[in-house]
């Protein structure tokens, strides 16, 4: 940590070229072939978070276009762009811009494509066809099944697997060495367990722990607190105890102070409900999961995420005490 | 055209049988009045006539007075807000005998639901006192008698419900008025007016008169152009009162459609107070929240697709959905102004900074804004709190603005800024040293270049001297030619070259 400028490690240690990617060998081999032939099909990268999908796409662009690859790559995030119209305008503009010198096409990288509605995906499919002469699309998704058939069939499909423990630990170890940070091996293993094969998350936890000094198991446990599952759990527990008012006050704090979107919150809630940390009746788990799903759907249709979550908490406050007394 | 008297007074029912379609109410009220008249007063000294506006509550009272020769002493809600007023007027009216030829008196207190639960407590106790001492029938009217504050009154009076008048009964009645006025009138026009006024007969008659006086006829086209839905504007507090104590679908829908509030604010008012009102019963609370959730879904669809035809469903979930969620009685809670509005105003600045931060991070870290908000911002906050020194470096590397640093570092803000400035100064000094070194190198290079340039200059000077010589020679030649008086053929050819 000697230079004045520091970076976030997840970005600093993101492999720049296909050669630097240590895992996902088969995928890398296929991508290298595309680079060699300077011919890339539309592609669908699917897999859990933090397994190298975005990294592979960026590295591919780097290897195709060289250092200045950024001007031949349009990066979009489906969950940030307001609707397919914005995406259409941006793609149209991009397709008109300068073409790269040695490669006959540019690349549109569309992250979180599985967050698009089926209608938006249909529009996307038409876009892909319209500009196929000059652009290639790389779609990134956590759940490929949420991508409509006609798009899937137009894409070369790459499935990213969760990274194995030894690869993650090895990478964390390398980062520590490079940064001059002392670390315990058990601490790195603990990070792996907590991040469930999500490399970005693992590196984030590592950096938070390193900010405390030495990367020890204790530091890791302290560092994991930077995200909010603990607070989410509190909201759920309060609601399940029948205390709707307290739970909803806490929820408002989470949303306003941390700026979490409704979908973020319901996803975290869902994760929390499925985890073993929450000791509840499995039959209750089923009921809650069903309603959480309904609420998440209503948020995509509704106007005010908070009211949907409050309705969810009201349901918990109704069901929780019943299962407790039973 | 002569300004005529309002039809609503002109065609007021003279006899009880003229009151349209309130047979049930008459069955209850007439025997009660007869008891009074027989000198054998009923146990309940008061009657509360309740139901939607314009269905004949006051008309029935007037018809009774007319038919039984009674004197009517009427007080409006605005007259009996203060205990003193009621005591002065009503008590006298209720206890003293009338002047002949009137056989008796009826005290009519109109619109008792207009009394506010907080401000008019004195008025309510005065009414109770009146009911104690009354020696004449006390009749009250209300659209919504279910407010908690009216409970003591409800318990001491005969409750008489007035139903909405069905179309089949209302239309012939309206038609008869047109006939007696001798005005051409389309049946569909009356149906339309009736529809717009939701069965409020009084409002229908007023609308008919307005059209007839201006155009001399009542057609569907005129009705469509002229009749607007009546919205009596409720304050947010009144709206809550009407909503939470609505017994019927129409009452609740009317409550939420009769305010000035825009749709978002209206929603916030109700969302704020549903938990307060229903909070003591998880079942009722959940049903009401579920109704709000559905209302929000309709509202989202309306906004997203600009599909305003869905608006009625929004109001129906927001109003009746919430009102009819209750299965048991809830006493009036402490309602409040929507906290969210205040909070959103307070946190506006913070939200703007967070949004900018998320945008910056999404661009540099290749993640979505929501990921930046959920994962990276908390990570940065954690680092800022536990290691300001290190965070200052990150702030430089990520090119965070000072307000972003303040947002992330909170209490540690000053420390971080101090470190950041120190780092910047160090870098500046380094840069100065580097610049000095570079300047020195530059000067050395420049010195060499000067030597070179001098050589070039000398060469150029020589060239110029040569050119001058050539010019002088040419001048001499030209002068010679002039002296000779013309060009020789040879000169000409030379020049052409």
Coordinates of C-alpha atoms in Angstrom, one line a residue, chain B:
Chain B
X1 CA -85.6 34.8 -18.4
X2 CA -87.0 35.3 -14.9
X3 CA -84.8 33.7 -12.2
X4 CA -86.9 30.9 -10.9
X5 CA -86.8 29.4 -7.4
X6 CA -84.6 26.4 -7.1
X7 CA -86.4 23.2 -8.3
X8 CA -85.0 21.5 -5.3
X9 CA -87.2 23.6 -3.1
X10 CA -90.1 23.8 -5.6
X11 CA -90.3 20.0 -5.9
X12 CA -89.6 19.2 -2.3
X13 CA -91.9 16.4 -1.1
X14 CA -94.9 17.8 0.7
X15 CA -96.1 14.5 2.1
X16 CA -94.3 11.5 3.5
X17 CA -95.6 9.3 0.6
X18 CA -93.9 11.7 -1.9
X19 CA -90.4 10.8 -0.6
X20 CA -89.0 8.4 -3.1
X21 CA -88.1 4.9 -2.2
X22 CA -87.2 5.1 1.5
X23 CA -89.9 2.8 2.8
X24 CA -87.7 1.1 5.4
X25 CA -86.7 4.4 6.8
X26 CA -90.3 5.6 7.0
X27 CA -91.3 2.3 8.7
X28 CA -88.8 3.1 11.5
X29 CA -89.3 6.9 11.7
X30 CA -93.0 7.4 11.4
X31 CA -94.0 5.3 14.4
X32 CA -91.3 7.0 16.4
X33 CA -92.8 10.4 15.6
X34 CA -96.3 9.2 16.3
X35 CA -95.2 8.2 19.8
X36 CA -94.0 11.8 20.4
X37 CA -97.3 13.2 19.1
X38 CA -99.4 10.8 21.2
X39 CA -97.9 12.4 24.3
X40 CA -96.1 9.2 25.1
X41 CA -92.4 10.0 24.1
X42 CA -90.3 7.0 23.0
X43 CA -87.3 5.9 25.0
X44 CA -84.8 7.2 22.5
X45 CA -85.2 10.9 22.3
X46 CA -83.2 11.3 19.1
X47 CA -83.0 9.7 15.7
X48 CA -80.0 9.7 13.4
X49 CA -80.8 9.5 9.7
X50 CA -77.8 8.4 7.8
X51 CA -76.9 7.5 4.3
X52 CA -75.4 9.0 1.1
X53 CA -76.1 12.6 0.2
X54 CA -79.2 13.6 -1.7
X55 CA -81.3 10.5 -1.0
X56 CA -84.0 12.3 1.0
X57 CA -83.0 12.5 4.7
X58 CA -83.8 16.1 5.1
X59 CA -86.7 15.9 2.7
X60 CA -88.4 13.2 4.8
X61 CA -88.0 15.4 7.9
X62 CA -89.6 18.3 6.1
X63 CA -92.4 16.1 4.7
X64 CA -93.1 14.9 8.3
X65 CA -93.3 18.5 9.6
X66 CA -95.6 19.4 6.8
X67 CA -97.9 16.4 7.1
X68 CA -98.1 16.5 10.9
X69 CA -98.1 20.3 11.3
X70 CA -94.8 20.5 13.2
X71 CA -92.4 23.4 13.5
X72 CA -88.9 22.6 12.3
X73 CA -85.9 24.2 14.1
X74 CA -82.9 23.5 12.0
X75 CA -79.2 23.8 12.9
X76 CA -76.4 23.1 10.5
X77 CA -73.1 21.7 11.5
X78 CA -71.6 25.1 11.1
X79 CA -74.1 26.5 13.6
X80 CA -73.5 24.0 16.4
X81 CA -69.7 23.8 16.6
X82 CA -69.6 25.6 19.9
X83 CA -71.3 24.2 23.0
X84 CA -72.7 27.6 23.8
X85 CA -74.6 27.9 20.5
X86 CA -76.2 24.5 20.9
X87 CA -77.2 25.2 24.5
X88 CA -78.7 28.5 23.6
X89 CA -80.7 27.6 20.6
X90 CA -81.4 23.9 20.8
X91 CA -82.1 23.6 24.5
X92 CA -84.7 26.3 24.3
X93 CA -86.2 24.7 21.2
X94 CA -86.2 21.3 22.7
X95 CA -87.9 22.2 25.9
X96 CA -90.5 24.9 25.1
X97 CA -93.8 24.3 23.5
X98 CA -94.5 25.7 20.1
X99 CA -96.8 28.6 19.1
X100 CA -100.2 27.5 17.8
X101 CA -101.3 26.4 15.2
X102 CA -98.2 24.2 15.2
X103 CA -98.7 21.0 17.1
X104 CA -95.2 20.4 18.0
X105 CA -91.5 20.9 17.2
X106 CA -88.7 18.9 15.6
X107 CA -85.1 19.9 16.2
X108 CA -83.0 19.0 13.1
X109 CA -79.3 18.9 13.5
X110 CA -77.9 18.5 10.0
X111 CA -74.6 16.9 9.1
X112 CA -73.4 15.8 12.6
X113 CA -70.6 13.8 10.9
X114 CA -69.1 17.2 10.1
X115 CA -68.1 17.6 13.7
X116 CA -64.4 17.1 14.2
X117 CA -63.4 14.5 16.8
X118 CA -60.8 16.8 18.3
X119 CA -62.1 20.4 18.0
X120 CA -65.8 19.9 18.6
X121 CA -65.8 17.7 21.7
X122 CA -67.9 20.3 23.5
X123 CA -70.5 20.2 20.8
X124 CA -70.9 16.4 21.1
X125 CA -71.4 16.6 24.9
X126 CA -73.9 19.4 24.3
X127 CA -75.8 17.2 21.9
X128 CA -75.8 14.4 24.5
X129 CA -77.1 16.8 27.1
X130 CA -79.8 17.9 24.6
X131 CA -80.8 14.2 24.2
X132 CA -81.2 13.9 27.9
X133 CA -83.4 16.9 28.4
X134 CA -85.4 16.8 25.1
X135 CA -89.1 17.2 25.2
X136 CA -89.3 17.3 21.4
X137 CA -87.9 14.9 18.9
X138 CA -84.3 15.5 18.0
X139 CA -83.4 14.4 14.5
X140 CA -79.9 14.3 13.2
X141 CA -78.5 13.5 9.8
X142 CA -75.1 12.2 8.7
X143 CA -73.4 10.7 5.7
X144 CA -71.0 8.8 7.8
X145 CA -72.1 8.2 11.4
X146 CA -69.3 5.7 12.2
X147 CA -66.7 8.0 13.6
X148 CA -65.5 7.0 17.0
X149 CA -66.4 10.3 18.4
X150 CA -70.0 9.9 17.4
X151 CA -70.3 6.6 19.3
X152 CA -72.0 8.1 22.4
X153 CA -74.6 9.6 20.1
X154 CA -75.1 6.4 18.2
X155 CA -75.8 4.6 21.4
X156 CA -78.6 7.0 22.5
X157 CA -80.5 7.4 19.2
X158 CA -82.7 5.5 16.8
X159 CA -80.5 4.7 13.8
X160 CA -82.3 5.1 10.5
X161 CA -80.6 4.1 7.4
X162 CA -81.3 5.7 4.0
X163 CA -80.4 3.7 0.9
X164 CA -79.3 4.9 -2.5
X165 CA -82.2 5.4 -4.8
X166 CA -82.2 2.9 -7.6
X167 CA -82.3 4.1 -11.2
X168 CA -85.7 2.7 -11.9
X169 CA -87.2 4.8 -9.1
X170 CA -85.2 7.9 -9.7
X171 CA -85.6 8.4 -13.4
X172 CA -89.5 8.6 -13.4
X173 CA -89.3 11.1 -10.6
X174 CA -86.9 13.3 -12.6
X175 CA -89.0 12.9 -15.7
X176 CA -92.0 14.1 -13.8
X177 CA -90.2 17.3 -12.9
X178 CA -89.4 17.9 -16.5
X179 CA -93.0 17.3 -17.5
X180 CA -94.3 19.8 -14.9
X181 CA -91.7 22.4 -16.1
X182 CA -92.7 21.7 -19.7
X183 CA -89.2 21.0 -20.8
X184 CA -88.1 18.7 -23.6
X185 CA -86.0 16.0 -22.0
X186 CA -84.1 13.0 -23.3
X187 CA -84.3 9.9 -21.2
X188 CA -80.6 9.0 -21.8
X189 CA -79.7 12.5 -20.6
X190 CA -81.4 11.9 -17.3
X191 CA -79.7 8.5 -17.1
X192 CA -76.4 10.1 -17.7
X193 CA -76.9 12.8 -15.1
X194 CA -78.0 10.2 -12.6
X195 CA -74.9 8.1 -13.4
X196 CA -72.6 11.1 -12.9
X197 CA -74.2 12.0 -9.6
X198 CA -74.0 8.4 -8.3
X199 CA -77.6 8.4 -7.1
X200 CA -77.6 11.8 -5.4
X201 CA -81.1 13.0 -6.3
X202 CA -80.6 16.5 -5.1
X203 CA -77.5 16.9 -7.3
X204 CA -79.4 15.5 -10.2
X205 CA -82.2 18.0 -9.9
X206 CA -79.7 20.9 -9.6
X207 CA -77.9 19.7 -12.7
X208 CA -81.2 19.4 -14.6
X209 CA -82.2 22.9 -13.7
X210 CA -78.8 24.3 -14.7
X211 CA -79.1 22.8 -18.2
X212 CA -82.8 23.6 -18.6
X213 CA -82.4 27.3 -17.6
X214 CA -79.5 27.8 -20.0
X215 CA -80.8 25.8 -23.1
X216 CA -84.5 25.3 -22.5
X217 CA -84.1 21.5 -23.0
X218 CA -82.1 18.6 -21.6
X219 CA -80.3 16.4 -24.2
X220 CA -77.7 13.8 -23.8
X221 CA -75.1 16.0 -25.6
X222 CA -75.8 18.9 -23.3
X223 CA -75.6 16.7 -20.3
X224 CA -72.3 15.3 -21.4
X225 CA -70.9 18.7 -22.0
X226 CA -72.2 20.4 -18.8
X227 CA -72.4 17.8 -16.0
X228 CA -69.2 17.3 -14.1
X229 CA -68.8 14.9 -11.2
X230 CA -69.2 16.6 -7.9
X231 CA -66.1 16.4 -5.7
X232 CA -66.6 17.8 -2.3
X233 CA -63.1 18.5 -1.3
X234 CA -62.0 16.8 1.9
X235 CA -58.9 17.7 3.9
X236 CA -56.5 14.8 4.3
X237 CA -57.7 14.3 7.9
X238 CA -61.4 14.2 6.8
X239 CA -60.4 11.8 4.1
X240 CA -58.9 9.5 6.6
X241 CA -61.9 9.8 8.9
X242 CA -64.3 9.0 6.0
X243 CA -62.0 6.2 4.7
X244 CA -61.3 4.3 8.0
X245 CA -64.9 4.5 9.1
X246 CA -66.6 3.8 5.8
X247 CA -69.0 1.0 6.0
X248 CA -69.8 0.7 2.3
X249 CA -67.8 0.5 -0.9
X250 CA -69.1 3.8 -2.2
X251 CA -68.3 5.6 1.0
X252 CA -64.7 4.6 0.9
X253 CA -64.3 5.3 -2.8
X254 CA -65.9 8.7 -2.3
X255 CA -63.5 9.4 0.5
X256 CA -60.4 8.8 -1.6
X257 CA -61.7 10.5 -4.7
X258 CA -62.8 13.7 -2.9
X259 CA -59.5 15.3 -2.0
X260 CA -57.2 17.8 -3.7
X261 CA -54.2 15.6 -3.1
X262 CA -52.3 14.3 -6.1
X263 CA -52.3 10.5 -6.5
X264 CA -48.8 10.0 -5.0
X265 CA -49.4 12.2 -1.9
X266 CA -52.9 10.6 -1.4
X267 CA -51.2 7.2 -1.4
X268 CA -48.6 8.3 1.1
X269 CA -51.3 9.7 3.5
X270 CA -53.1 6.4 3.5
X271 CA -50.0 4.2 3.6
X272 CA -48.7 6.2 6.6
X273 CA -51.8 5.8 8.6
X274 CA -53.0 2.3 7.8
X275 CA -50.5 0.7 10.2
X276 CA -51.5 3.2 12.8
X277 CA -55.2 2.6 12.4
X278 CA -55.1 -1.2 12.0
X279 CA -51.9 -1.9 13.9
X280 CA -53.6 -3.6 16.8
X281 CA -54.9 -6.4 14.6
X282 CA -52.5 -8.3 12.4
X283 CA -55.2 -9.8 10.2
X284 CA -56.9 -6.5 9.4
X285 CA -53.5 -4.8 9.0
X286 CA -52.4 -7.4 6.5
X287 CA -55.6 -7.3 4.4
X288 CA -55.3 -3.5 4.3
X289 CA -51.6 -3.6 3.3
X290 CA -52.4 -6.2 0.7
X291 CA -55.0 -3.8 -0.7
X292 CA -52.4 -1.0 -0.8
X293 CA -50.0 -3.3 -2.5
X294 CA -52.6 -4.0 -5.2
X295 CA -53.4 -0.3 -5.5
X296 CA -49.7 0.3 -6.1
X297 CA -49.5 -2.3 -8.8
X298 CA -52.4 -0.6 -10.6
X299 CA -50.7 2.7 -10.2
X300 CA -47.4 1.4 -11.5
X301 CA -49.2 0.1 -14.6
X302 CA -51.0 3.4 -15.1
X303 CA -47.8 5.4 -14.9
X304 CA -45.6 3.0 -16.9
X305 CA -48.1 2.6 -19.7
X306 CA -50.0 5.8 -19.4
X307 CA -53.1 3.7 -19.1
X308 CA -55.4 6.0 -17.2
X309 CA -58.4 3.8 -17.8
X310 CA -57.0 1.7 -14.9
X311 CA -57.5 4.6 -12.5
X312 CA -60.8 3.4 -11.0
X313 CA -59.2 0.1 -9.9
X314 CA -56.5 2.1 -8.2
X315 CA -59.1 4.1 -6.2
X316 CA -61.1 1.0 -5.5
X317 CA -58.1 -0.8 -3.9
X318 CA -57.0 2.3 -2.1
X319 CA -60.4 3.2 -0.8
X320 CA -62.8 0.3 -0.3
X321 CA -59.9 -2.2 -0.4
X322 CA -58.4 -0.5 2.7
X323 CA -61.7 0.4 4.4
X324 CA -63.3 -3.1 4.1
X325 CA -60.1 -4.8 5.2
X326 CA -61.3 -4.3 8.8
X327 CA -63.3 -7.1 10.4
X328 CA -63.4 -5.5 13.8
X329 CA -63.8 -2.0 15.1
X330 CA -60.7 0.1 15.5
X331 CA -60.7 3.1 17.6
X332 CA -59.3 6.3 16.0
X333 CA -55.6 6.2 16.1
X334 CA -53.2 9.2 16.2
X335 CA -52.9 9.8 12.5
X336 CA -50.1 11.8 11.1
X337 CA -48.7 13.6 8.1
X338 CA -46.7 11.2 5.9
X339 CA -43.3 10.9 7.4
X340 CA -41.9 9.7 4.0
X341 CA -42.5 13.1 2.5
X342 CA -40.4 14.8 5.2
X343 CA -37.7 12.2 5.0
X344 CA -37.4 12.3 1.3
X345 CA -37.0 16.1 1.4
X346 CA -34.3 15.8 4.2
X347 CA -32.4 13.0 2.4
X348 CA -32.6 14.5 -1.1
X349 CA -29.0 15.8 -1.1
X350 CA -27.7 12.5 0.2
X351 CA -29.6 10.5 -2.4
X352 CA -28.2 12.7 -5.1
X353 CA -24.6 12.2 -3.9
X354 CA -25.2 8.4 -3.6
X355 CA -26.6 8.3 -7.1
X356 CA -23.6 10.1 -8.5
X357 CA -21.2 7.9 -6.6
X358 CA -23.0 4.8 -7.9
X359 CA -22.7 6.1 -11.4
X360 CA -19.0 6.7 -11.0
X361 CA -18.4 3.3 -9.5
X362 CA -20.5 1.5 -12.1
X363 CA -18.4 3.1 -14.9
X364 CA -15.0 2.4 -13.3
X365 CA -15.7 -1.0 -11.7
X366 CA -17.8 -2.6 -14.5
X367 CA -20.8 -3.2 -12.2
X368 CA -24.4 -2.2 -12.2
X369 CA -25.5 0.9 -10.1
X370 CA -27.5 -1.3 -7.8
X371 CA -24.5 -3.5 -7.2
X372 CA -22.4 -0.4 -6.5
X373 CA -25.0 0.7 -4.0
X374 CA -25.5 -2.7 -2.3
X375 CA -21.9 -3.9 -2.3
X376 CA -19.2 -1.3 -3.1
X377 CA -20.5 1.7 -1.2
X378 CA -20.9 -0.2 2.0
X379 CA -17.3 -1.6 1.4
X380 CA -16.0 1.9 1.0
X381 CA -17.9 3.1 4.1
X382 CA -16.4 0.3 6.1
X383 CA -12.9 1.1 5.0
X384 CA -13.4 4.8 5.7
X385 CA -14.4 4.1 9.2
X386 CA -11.7 1.7 10.1
X387 CA -8.8 3.0 8.1
X388 CA -9.1 6.7 7.1
X389 CA -5.5 6.8 6.0
X390 CA -6.0 4.0 3.5
X391 CA -9.4 5.4 2.5
X392 CA -7.9 8.7 1.6
X393 CA -5.7 6.9 -1.0
X394 CA -8.7 5.1 -2.4
X395 CA -10.5 8.4 -2.6
X396 CA -7.7 9.7 -4.7
X397 CA -7.5 6.6 -6.9
X398 CA -11.3 6.5 -7.4
X399 CA -11.4 10.3 -8.0
X400 CA -14.0 10.8 -5.4
X401 CA -15.2 14.4 -4.9
X402 CA -15.2 15.9 -1.4
X403 CA -18.9 15.6 -1.0
X404 CA -18.6 11.9 -1.9
X405 CA -15.9 11.5 0.7
X406 CA -18.1 13.2 3.3
X407 CA -21.0 10.9 2.4
X408 CA -18.8 7.8 2.8
X409 CA -16.6 8.8 5.7
X410 CA -19.1 10.5 8.0
X411 CA -17.4 11.4 11.3
X412 CA -14.0 10.6 9.7
X413 CA -14.5 13.2 7.0
X414 CA -12.1 15.8 8.3
X415 CA -9.3 13.2 9.0
X416 CA -9.7 11.8 5.5
X417 CA -9.7 15.2 3.8
X418 CA -6.6 16.2 5.8
X419 CA -4.7 13.0 4.8
X420 CA -5.9 13.5 1.2
X421 CA -4.6 17.0 1.1
X422 CA -1.3 15.9 2.6
X423 CA -1.0 13.3 0.0
X424 CA -1.8 15.8 -2.7
X425 CA 0.8 18.2 -1.4
X426 CA 3.4 15.4 -1.4
X427 CA 2.5 14.5 -4.9
X428 CA 2.6 18.2 -5.8
X429 CA 6.1 18.4 -4.4
X430 CA 7.2 15.3 -6.2
X431 CA 5.7 16.8 -9.3
X432 CA 7.6 20.0 -8.7
X433 CA 10.9 18.1 -8.3
X434 CA 10.1 16.2 -11.4
X435 CA 9.1 19.4 -13.2
X436 CA 12.3 21.1 -12.1
X437 CA 14.3 18.1 -13.3
X438 CA 12.4 18.2 -16.6
X439 CA 12.9 21.9 -16.9
X440 CA 16.6 21.6 -16.5
X441 CA 16.7 18.9 -19.1
X442 CA 14.6 21.0 -21.3
X443 CA 17.0 24.0 -21.0
X444 CA 20.0 21.9 -21.8
X445 CA 18.3 20.6 -24.9
X446 CA 17.3 24.1 -25.7
X447 CA 20.8 25.3 -25.4
X448 CA 21.9 22.8 -28.0
X449 CA 19.1 23.8 -30.3
X450 CA 20.1 27.5 -30.0
X451 CA 23.5 26.7 -31.4
X452 CA 21.9 24.9 -34.3
X453 CA 19.5 27.7 -34.9
X454 CA 22.3 30.2 -35.1
X455 CA 23.9 28.3 -37.9
X456 CA 20.6 28.2 -39.8
X457 CA 20.1 31.9 -39.3
X458 CA 23.5 32.8 -40.7
X459 CA 22.7 30.7 -43.7
X460 CA 19.4 32.5 -44.2
X461 CA 21.0 35.9 -43.9
X462 CA 23.4 35.0 -46.7
X463 CA 20.5 33.9 -48.8
X464 CA 18.8 37.3 -48.2
X465 CA 21.9 39.2 -49.1
X466 CA 22.1 37.3 -52.4
X467 CA 18.4 38.1 -53.2
X468 CA 19.0 41.8 -52.5
X469 CA 21.9 41.8 -54.9
X470 CA 19.8 40.1 -57.6
X471 CA 17.1 42.7 -57.1
X472 CA 19.5 45.6 -57.4
X473 CA 20.8 44.2 -60.6
X474 CA 17.3 43.9 -62.0
X475 CA 16.5 47.5 -61.1
X476 CA 19.5 48.7 -62.9
X477 CA 18.5 46.8 -66.0
X478 CA 15.0 48.1 -65.9
X479 CA 16.3 51.7 -65.7
X480 CA 18.6 51.0 -68.7
X481 CA 15.6 49.7 -70.7
X482 CA 13.5 52.8 -69.9
X483 CA 16.4 55.0 -71.0
X484 CA 16.6 53.1 -74.3
X485 CA 12.8 53.6 -74.8
X486 CA 11.6 50.0 -75.3
X487 CA 12.5 46.4 -75.1
X488 CA 14.6 44.6 -77.6
X489 CA 13.4 41.3 -78.9
X490 CA 16.1 39.5 -76.9
X491 CA 15.0 41.3 -73.7
X492 CA 11.4 40.3 -74.3
X493 CA 12.3 36.7 -74.7
X494 CA 14.4 36.7 -71.6
X495 CA 11.7 38.2 -69.6
X496 CA 9.2 35.7 -70.7
X497 CA 11.4 32.9 -69.4

